[in-house]
Amino acid sequence: MAAAVLQEELERAGLRHVTVTSAGTGGWHVGDPADRRAQAALQRKGYRTEHAAQQFRTEWFDEYDLIVAMDRDNVSELRRVAPTKGHADTVRLMLEFHPDAESLDVPDPYYGAASDFDEVLEMIEVACGGLLEHLQAPAKSNAAGGWPPTTTPTASEMN
């Protein structure tokens, strides 16, 4: 869900050069579409629902400037497989970008009710607003003569 929301936010902001990818830390659902309840929640809010699950590949640490994980378990796993400390430092939690988050972990709605997907989607929408501001900050700094990016900003969602 986060990839769909972030992609929409980036397009609205005119940041089409930012690449968003969604992947899991495990390979349990590789090739599967998004959960039907996640698709329904996204559709109700007008987001795209095209998705095929994939597993995170360690070479992505070299391709992405920012890796956004949904919970601390994902962060731990991603930092464990990171080739260097610098790569590990690119891993952040989605709810770090939510100004009013009560927890840093996005709850997994998979074993809950359909309404849980709506609640998680609302959290993700707020967090993606903060993430968008974070991604725009380097561009603003660059316009003022700072932060010369060496690569195109990218983000990956871990779930």
C-alpha positions as CSV (number, residue, x, y, z in Angstrom):
1,M,0.0,0.0,0.0
2,A,2.8,2.4,0.9
3,A,4.4,2.2,-2.6
4,A,1.0,3.1,-4.3
5,V,0.5,6.0,-1.9
6,L,4.1,7.3,-2.2
7,Q,4.0,7.0,-6.0
8,E,0.8,9.0,-6.2
9,E,2.3,11.7,-3.9
10,L,5.5,11.9,-6.0
11,E,3.5,12.3,-9.2
12,R,1.3,15.0,-7.7
13,A,4.5,16.8,-6.6
14,G,6.1,16.5,-10.0
15,L,8.9,14.2,-8.7
16,R,8.5,11.6,-11.5
17,H,12.3,11.0,-11.4
18,V,12.1,9.3,-8.0
19,T,11.8,5.5,-8.2
20,V,9.6,3.6,-5.8
21,T,9.7,-0.2,-5.5
22,S,7.9,-2.5,-3.1
23,A,9.4,-5.7,-1.8
24,G,9.3,-8.0,1.2
25,T,12.2,-9.3,3.3
26,G,10.9,-12.8,2.8
27,G,9.9,-14.7,-0.3
28,W,6.6,-16.1,0.9
29,H,4.4,-14.2,-1.6
30,V,6.7,-13.6,-4.6
31,G,4.7,-13.1,-7.7
32,D,1.4,-12.7,-5.9
33,P,-0.9,-9.7,-6.3
34,A,-1.6,-7.5,-3.3
35,D,-4.0,-8.9,-0.7
36,R,-7.6,-8.3,-2.0
37,R,-8.4,-6.3,1.2
38,A,-5.4,-4.0,0.5
39,Q,-6.5,-3.6,-3.1
40,A,-10.0,-2.7,-1.9
41,A,-8.7,-0.1,0.6
42,L,-6.5,1.4,-2.1
43,Q,-9.4,1.5,-4.6
44,R,-11.7,3.2,-2.2
45,K,-9.1,6.1,-2.0
46,G,-8.4,6.2,-5.7
47,Y,-5.0,4.6,-5.7
48,R,-3.6,2.2,-8.3
49,T,-3.6,-1.4,-7.2
50,E,-1.2,-3.1,-9.7
51,H,1.3,-5.1,-7.7
52,A,3.4,-8.3,-7.9
53,A,5.2,-9.2,-4.7
54,Q,8.9,-9.5,-4.8
55,Q,11.7,-10.1,-2.4
56,F,14.3,-7.5,-1.5
57,R,17.7,-8.1,-3.2
58,T,20.9,-6.9,-1.4
59,E,22.2,-5.3,-4.6
60,W,19.4,-2.8,-4.2
61,F,21.4,-1.2,-1.5
62,D,23.6,0.2,-4.3
63,E,20.6,1.3,-6.4
64,Y,18.4,3.0,-3.8
65,D,19.3,6.0,-1.6
66,L,16.6,5.2,1.0
67,I,15.0,2.0,2.1
68,V,11.8,2.4,4.0
69,A,10.7,-0.5,6.2
70,M,7.3,-1.0,7.8
71,D,8.4,-2.3,11.1
72,R,11.5,-2.8,13.3
73,D,11.7,-6.5,12.4
74,N,12.1,-5.5,8.8
75,V,14.7,-2.9,9.7
76,S,16.7,-5.5,11.7
77,E,16.7,-7.9,8.8
78,L,17.6,-5.3,6.2
79,R,20.5,-4.0,8.3
80,R,21.6,-7.5,8.9
81,V,22.0,-8.2,5.2
82,A,23.4,-4.7,4.3
83,P,26.8,-5.0,2.8
84,T,28.2,-2.0,4.8
85,K,27.3,0.3,7.7
86,G,26.6,3.0,5.1
87,H,24.1,0.8,3.4
88,A,22.5,-0.1,6.7
89,D,22.1,3.6,7.5
90,T,19.9,4.0,4.5
91,V,17.1,1.9,6.2
92,R,14.4,4.0,7.9
93,L,11.0,3.2,9.3
94,M,7.9,4.5,7.5
95,L,6.4,5.9,10.7
96,E,9.5,8.0,11.4
97,F,7.9,10.3,8.8
98,H,4.5,10.4,10.6
99,P,4.4,13.4,12.9
100,D,1.9,11.9,15.3
101,A,2.7,8.2,15.2
102,E,2.1,6.4,18.5
103,S,4.5,3.6,17.5
104,L,7.2,3.3,14.9
105,D,5.8,0.0,13.6
106,V,3.1,-0.1,10.9
107,P,0.8,-2.8,12.2
108,D,0.4,-5.7,9.8
109,P,-3.3,-5.9,8.9
110,Y,-3.0,-9.3,7.2
111,Y,-4.5,-11.4,10.0
112,G,-7.1,-8.7,10.9
113,A,-10.3,-7.4,9.4
114,A,-10.8,-5.5,6.2
115,S,-11.2,-2.3,8.3
116,D,-7.6,-2.8,9.6
117,F,-6.3,-2.2,6.0
118,D,-8.2,1.1,6.0
119,E,-6.6,2.2,9.3
120,V,-3.1,1.2,8.1
121,L,-3.7,3.0,4.8
122,E,-4.5,6.2,6.7
123,M,-1.3,5.9,8.7
124,I,0.7,5.4,5.5
125,E,-0.9,8.4,3.9
126,V,0.2,10.7,6.7
127,A,3.6,9.1,6.8
128,C,4.0,9.4,3.0
129,G,3.3,13.2,3.3
130,G,6.3,13.4,5.7
131,L,8.4,11.2,3.5
132,L,7.6,13.4,0.5
133,E,8.8,16.4,2.5
134,H,12.0,14.5,3.4
135,L,12.6,13.7,-0.3
136,Q,11.9,17.3,-1.3
137,A,14.3,18.7,1.3
138,P,17.5,17.8,-0.6
139,A,16.1,19.5,-3.8
140,K,15.3,22.7,-1.8
141,S,18.8,22.6,-0.2
142,N,20.4,22.0,-3.7
143,A,18.5,25.0,-5.0
144,A,20.1,27.1,-2.3
145,G,23.6,25.8,-3.2
146,G,23.8,22.8,-1.0
147,W,23.4,19.0,-1.2
148,P,24.6,18.0,-4.7
149,P,22.9,14.6,-5.2
150,T,25.2,12.0,-6.7
151,T,22.2,9.7,-7.6
152,T,18.6,10.1,-8.3
153,P,16.6,9.8,-5.1
154,T,14.9,6.5,-4.7
155,A,12.9,4.7,-2.1
156,S,11.9,1.1,-1.5
157,E,9.1,-0.1,0.7
158,M,9.7,-3.1,2.8
159,N,6.7,-5.1,4.1
